[in-house]
Structure formats: structure tokens, C-alpha cells
Amino acid sequence: MKKIFIYFSLSLFFVGCSFKTPPNQWQYNSTNAFEAYKQDFLSSNDAAAKNDFNRATKHAKVSSDLRTLSRIYLGECALHISVGQEDECKKFKDIKDVVNDPFLNAYYSFITYQLKKEQIPLLPQIYQDFVGHVENLEYEEANEAILKMDEVTSQLLAASLLKENLNNETRNKMIEVSSFHGYKKALIFWLNETKNSTLDENKKAEISKKISILNSKD
């Protein structure tokens, strides 16, 4: 299985209207904290991201149902991958046996490159075309599938795992969307990827200068 990654989204739905605190308020708080973590991590607000992540896990650890905690751990792993950081998802592996959720297991199989054909239907529809094209070594079509994804984070994550077979258009798009959303960590990763992929020494120098400016404390 090629290195494919699927963006993992935490979402909860509440039914009815009430001013009372819902019984599963911990899930709401955990999900909100994780969403804040995602934004702060990608934006290189590392201190805030660490605090957000700790809040997300703290809220999730009040229940014996560990699926929310598992989603948080897998989401953290996904974000690391999206900016080129290696992650074996050890936190998820440590609790995988007591969760035993087929959808989470399929997701885990994706990011650990162990996906089985029968697991593909368990993945979100947005990634189905991408998976099929990569499986068939149809890299141009896989690039097109990335650009058609609605979620920016999905694009970033899928592109990072297909980085060796990205074309210039997709690579430039990752720089564009990272810049637009203020995802500094992702932006620097894709600037480095672009620098490494070009033979133009002038372009390499220009990108290096941009990265230096972005990393400066002034």
C-alpha cells in the first residue's frame, strides 16, 4: 500500500435545544479543544497547541468510552504527518486493543501503511478516489483528487504522503492554501519541499531566504 493518509475529523452532533449542560458536555469540550489544537499546531503556536491538546485529552479521559480519546491521538498523528514529522501513532497503538473500532482501525491502517482492500469502504468518501488512483499508480489523477478535496487539512495531509509524486501545481497549491490560512508550520514544510524539488539555484536561494524570514524572531 502506498503512503496514503486520510485526514481524520472530530465531529459531534447534538439533538434538541436546551440551556442545560448536556450529559456528554465532556465530548463537546474535548472536540473544541482539539479543534483549537489543530489551528494552533498548524499555525506554529506551539505553546498554545500543547495546552489545547492537554485540555482535549483531559476532557476525553472522563469516560470509559475511549473512542474520542482515540480520535484525538489519531488526529495528532495526522497533523504531525501533514507537516513532514514522522509519527508511528504510538499513543493510539497503546489503547487500540481496548477500543477495537473498525473505522478507527482502518484509519490507523492508512497512516501506518497497512491498509487492506476490505478496509477501504470504512474510509470517508472524500478519499476514495485518491486511494484508488494511488493504488493503481495513477499519480496525475491522484494529484487532481487532492486538489478537489474540500477540506484544506485533507489536502495538506494527503499531499504530504504523496509528496514524492506530486506535480508542481499541487505543491504550489499547498503553499498557497497554507499561506492563506496562516498555517505557518505547513507553509515552511511545503516551501522546503519545493526547494528540494527544483534544480533552479536562483529559486532555491529565493525560497531559502523566505524560510529564513519566516523563522526569524524580528
Tab-separated table of C-alpha atoms in Angstrom:
chain	number	residue	atom	x	y	z
A	1	MET	CA	0.000	0.000	0.000
A	2	LYS	CA	1.406	3.384	-0.959
A	3	LYS	CA	1.854	6.042	1.649
A	4	ILE	CA	-1.612	7.375	1.869
A	5	PHE	CA	-3.040	9.383	4.543
A	6	ILE	CA	-6.568	10.339	5.275
A	7	TYR	CA	-7.424	13.379	7.169
A	8	PHE	CA	-9.282	12.477	10.394
A	9	SER	CA	-12.029	14.897	11.586
A	10	LEU	CA	-13.556	15.016	15.087
A	11	SER	CA	-17.221	15.981	14.887
A	12	LEU	CA	-20.123	15.615	17.288
A	13	PHE	CA	-23.835	16.258	16.753
A	14	PHE	CA	-26.260	17.243	19.448
A	15	VAL	CA	-30.033	16.894	19.103
A	16	GLY	CA	-32.545	19.320	20.534
A	17	CYS	CA	-32.272	22.712	22.186
A	18	SER	CA	-31.660	23.226	25.873
A	19	PHE	CA	-29.982	25.681	28.151
A	20	LYS	CA	-28.935	22.861	30.436
A	21	THR	CA	-25.457	21.367	30.253
A	22	PRO	CA	-25.761	18.184	28.155
A	23	PRO	CA	-24.687	14.914	29.843
A	24	ASN	CA	-21.916	14.500	27.289
A	25	GLN	CA	-20.516	18.019	27.719
A	26	TRP	CA	-17.083	16.411	28.055
A	27	GLN	CA	-17.253	15.351	24.396
A	28	TYR	CA	-18.142	18.852	23.286
A	29	ASN	CA	-15.308	20.344	25.347
A	30	SER	CA	-12.840	17.743	24.118
A	31	THR	CA	-13.729	18.299	20.473
A	32	ASN	CA	-13.495	22.076	20.797
A	33	ALA	CA	-10.113	21.796	22.474
A	34	PHE	CA	-8.862	19.536	19.701
A	35	GLU	CA	-10.050	21.957	17.017
A	36	ALA	CA	-8.132	24.722	18.798
A	37	TYR	CA	-5.099	22.430	18.949
A	38	LYS	CA	-5.296	21.797	15.220
A	39	GLN	CA	-5.315	25.506	14.401
A	40	ASP	CA	-2.549	26.394	16.851
A	41	PHE	CA	-0.356	23.481	15.773
A	42	LEU	CA	-0.540	24.300	12.080
A	43	SER	CA	-0.033	27.995	12.840
A	44	SER	CA	3.138	27.235	14.857
A	45	ASN	CA	1.618	28.475	18.112
A	46	ASP	CA	3.317	25.588	19.865
A	47	ALA	CA	2.786	26.596	23.491
A	48	ALA	CA	-0.926	27.146	22.920
A	49	ALA	CA	-1.167	23.911	20.912
A	50	LYS	CA	0.320	21.916	23.787
A	51	ASN	CA	-2.198	23.409	26.190
A	52	ASP	CA	-5.079	22.746	23.762
A	53	PHE	CA	-4.044	19.122	23.347
A	54	ASN	CA	-3.791	18.576	27.095
A	55	ARG	CA	-7.286	20.028	27.551
A	56	ALA	CA	-8.668	17.788	24.805
A	57	THR	CA	-7.257	14.614	26.347
A	58	LYS	CA	-8.229	15.666	29.882
A	59	HIS	CA	-11.872	16.024	28.871
A	60	ALA	CA	-11.789	12.756	26.908
A	61	LYS	CA	-10.410	10.801	29.863
A	62	VAL	CA	-13.567	11.171	31.962
A	63	SER	CA	-15.333	8.393	30.048
A	64	SER	CA	-14.733	4.661	29.737
A	65	ASP	CA	-15.612	5.003	26.049
A	66	LEU	CA	-12.144	5.676	24.649
A	67	ARG	CA	-13.158	6.356	21.062
A	68	THR	CA	-12.957	10.126	21.496
A	69	LEU	CA	-9.512	9.803	23.040
A	70	SER	CA	-8.507	7.507	20.167
A	71	ARG	CA	-9.669	10.089	17.629
A	72	ILE	CA	-7.603	12.737	19.372
A	73	TYR	CA	-4.488	10.572	19.277
A	74	LEU	CA	-5.036	9.738	15.604
A	75	GLY	CA	-5.715	13.395	14.831
A	76	GLU	CA	-2.459	14.393	16.480
A	77	CYS	CA	-0.627	11.779	14.422
A	78	ALA	CA	-2.294	13.081	11.255
A	79	LEU	CA	-1.215	16.654	11.914
A	80	HIS	CA	2.364	15.574	12.511
A	81	ILE	CA	2.356	13.751	9.190
A	82	SER	CA	0.856	16.772	7.403
A	83	VAL	CA	3.964	18.834	8.169
A	84	GLY	CA	6.502	16.118	7.463
A	85	GLN	CA	7.035	14.881	11.016
A	86	GLU	CA	7.407	11.143	11.500
A	87	ASP	CA	4.842	9.599	13.816
A	88	GLU	CA	4.032	5.938	14.396
A	89	CYS	CA	0.862	6.768	16.361
A	90	LYS	CA	2.158	5.096	19.499
A	91	LYS	CA	-0.491	6.738	21.695
A	92	PHE	CA	-3.244	5.147	19.645
A	93	LYS	CA	-1.461	1.795	19.488
A	94	ASP	CA	-1.285	1.717	23.267
A	95	ILE	CA	-5.099	1.782	23.576
A	96	LYS	CA	-6.060	0.212	20.247
A	97	ASP	CA	-6.907	-3.174	21.743
A	98	VAL	CA	-9.455	-1.788	24.203
A	99	VAL	CA	-11.188	0.390	21.607
A	100	ASN	CA	-11.429	-2.064	18.693
A	101	ASP	CA	-13.349	0.261	16.400
A	102	PRO	CA	-13.236	-0.897	12.738
A	103	PHE	CA	-13.379	2.664	11.401
A	104	LEU	CA	-10.537	3.827	13.615
A	105	ASN	CA	-8.574	0.687	12.806
A	106	ALA	CA	-8.974	1.378	9.098
A	107	TYR	CA	-7.722	4.923	9.620
A	108	TYR	CA	-4.796	3.635	11.630
A	109	SER	CA	-4.022	1.150	8.846
A	110	PHE	CA	-3.826	4.065	6.396
A	111	ILE	CA	-1.300	6.049	8.327
A	112	THR	CA	0.810	3.011	9.156
A	113	TYR	CA	0.720	1.827	5.523
A	114	GLN	CA	-1.088	-1.440	6.290
A	115	LEU	CA	-4.393	-0.761	4.565
A	116	LYS	CA	-6.286	-3.811	3.371
A	117	LYS	CA	-8.639	-3.701	0.432
A	118	GLU	CA	-11.630	-4.630	2.568
A	119	GLN	CA	-10.976	-1.622	4.820
A	120	ILE	CA	-11.363	0.945	2.035
A	121	PRO	CA	-15.192	1.193	2.359
A	122	LEU	CA	-14.692	2.168	6.009
A	123	LEU	CA	-12.889	5.340	4.994
A	124	PRO	CA	-14.594	8.689	4.267
A	125	GLN	CA	-15.843	9.065	0.710
A	126	ILE	CA	-13.690	12.135	0.103
A	127	TYR	CA	-10.596	9.931	-0.016
A	128	GLN	CA	-11.917	7.035	-2.072
A	129	ASP	CA	-10.838	8.371	-5.482
A	130	PHE	CA	-7.452	9.375	-4.138
A	131	VAL	CA	-6.861	5.910	-2.711
A	132	GLY	CA	-7.884	4.204	-5.918
A	133	HIS	CA	-5.576	6.303	-8.058
A	134	VAL	CA	-2.586	5.768	-5.779
A	135	GLU	CA	-3.243	2.034	-5.679
A	136	ASN	CA	-3.169	1.996	-9.487
A	137	LEU	CA	-0.047	4.201	-9.597
A	138	GLU	CA	-2.102	6.925	-11.332
A	139	TYR	CA	-0.221	9.800	-9.778
A	140	GLU	CA	-1.509	12.587	-12.012
A	141	GLU	CA	-5.060	11.567	-11.199
A	142	ALA	CA	-4.121	11.341	-7.511
A	143	ASN	CA	-2.810	14.919	-7.695
A	144	GLU	CA	-6.112	16.019	-9.218
A	145	ALA	CA	-8.031	14.210	-6.466
A	146	ILE	CA	-6.104	16.142	-3.825
A	147	LEU	CA	-6.962	19.475	-5.419
A	148	LYS	CA	-10.655	18.530	-5.484
A	149	MET	CA	-10.810	17.880	-1.749
A	150	ASP	CA	-12.984	20.390	0.096
A	151	GLU	CA	-11.017	20.412	3.351
A	152	VAL	CA	-7.677	22.228	3.370
A	153	THR	CA	-6.297	19.950	6.066
A	154	SER	CA	-7.286	16.940	3.962
A	155	GLN	CA	-5.319	18.376	1.053
A	156	LEU	CA	-2.280	19.028	3.212
A	157	LEU	CA	-2.285	15.573	4.730
A	158	ALA	CA	-2.869	13.651	1.524
A	159	ALA	CA	-0.265	15.694	-0.323
A	160	SER	CA	2.333	15.124	2.378
A	161	LEU	CA	2.030	11.370	1.948
A	162	LEU	CA	2.196	11.600	-1.815
A	163	LYS	CA	4.974	14.180	-1.771
A	164	GLU	CA	7.395	12.121	-3.861
A	165	ASN	CA	4.868	12.000	-6.687
A	166	LEU	CA	3.385	15.491	-6.501
A	167	ASN	CA	3.462	17.775	-9.500
A	168	ASN	CA	4.370	21.464	-9.309
A	169	GLU	CA	0.747	22.590	-9.458
A	170	THR	CA	-0.214	20.607	-6.360
A	171	ARG	CA	2.927	21.624	-4.491
A	172	ASN	CA	2.280	25.290	-5.262
A	173	LYS	CA	-1.339	24.882	-4.172
A	174	MET	CA	-0.202	23.585	-0.790
A	175	ILE	CA	1.931	26.708	-0.363
A	176	GLU	CA	-0.998	28.880	-1.407
A	177	VAL	CA	-3.559	27.389	0.968
A	178	SER	CA	-1.080	27.251	3.850
A	179	SER	CA	-0.318	30.929	3.372
A	180	PHE	CA	-3.970	31.908	3.066
A	181	HIS	CA	-4.971	30.150	6.284
A	182	GLY	CA	-1.890	31.202	8.239
A	183	TYR	CA	-0.653	27.634	8.656
A	184	LYS	CA	2.976	28.601	9.134
A	185	LYS	CA	4.222	25.138	10.069
A	186	ALA	CA	2.680	23.648	6.924
A	187	LEU	CA	3.897	26.559	4.813
A	188	ILE	CA	7.520	26.095	5.839
A	189	PHE	CA	7.274	22.365	5.190
A	190	TRP	CA	5.984	22.929	1.649
A	191	LEU	CA	8.498	25.654	0.934
A	192	ASN	CA	11.235	23.206	1.856
A	193	GLU	CA	9.648	20.519	-0.317
A	194	THR	CA	9.557	22.947	-3.244
A	195	LYS	CA	13.163	23.946	-2.690
A	196	ASN	CA	14.228	20.304	-2.648
A	197	SER	CA	12.328	19.533	-5.839
A	198	THR	CA	13.787	22.274	-8.026
A	199	LEU	CA	17.129	22.357	-9.846
A	200	ASP	CA	16.991	26.138	-10.255
A	201	GLU	CA	19.647	27.534	-7.930
A	202	ASN	CA	18.150	31.024	-8.023
A	203	LYS	CA	14.788	29.637	-6.955
A	204	LYS	CA	16.433	27.618	-4.185
A	205	ALA	CA	18.110	30.773	-2.888
A	206	GLU	CA	14.844	32.724	-3.042
A	207	ILE	CA	12.953	30.045	-1.103
A	208	SER	CA	15.732	29.761	1.475
A	209	LYS	CA	15.512	33.500	2.078
A	210	LYS	CA	11.731	33.299	2.516
A	211	ILE	CA	12.098	30.482	5.033
A	212	SER	CA	14.748	32.413	6.928
A	213	ILE	CA	12.472	35.469	7.134
A	214	LEU	CA	9.510	33.371	8.291
A	215	ASN	CA	11.628	31.754	11.011
A	216	SER	CA	13.183	34.984	12.228
A	217	LYS	CA	12.171	36.376	15.627
A	218	ASP	CA	12.193	40.014	14.423
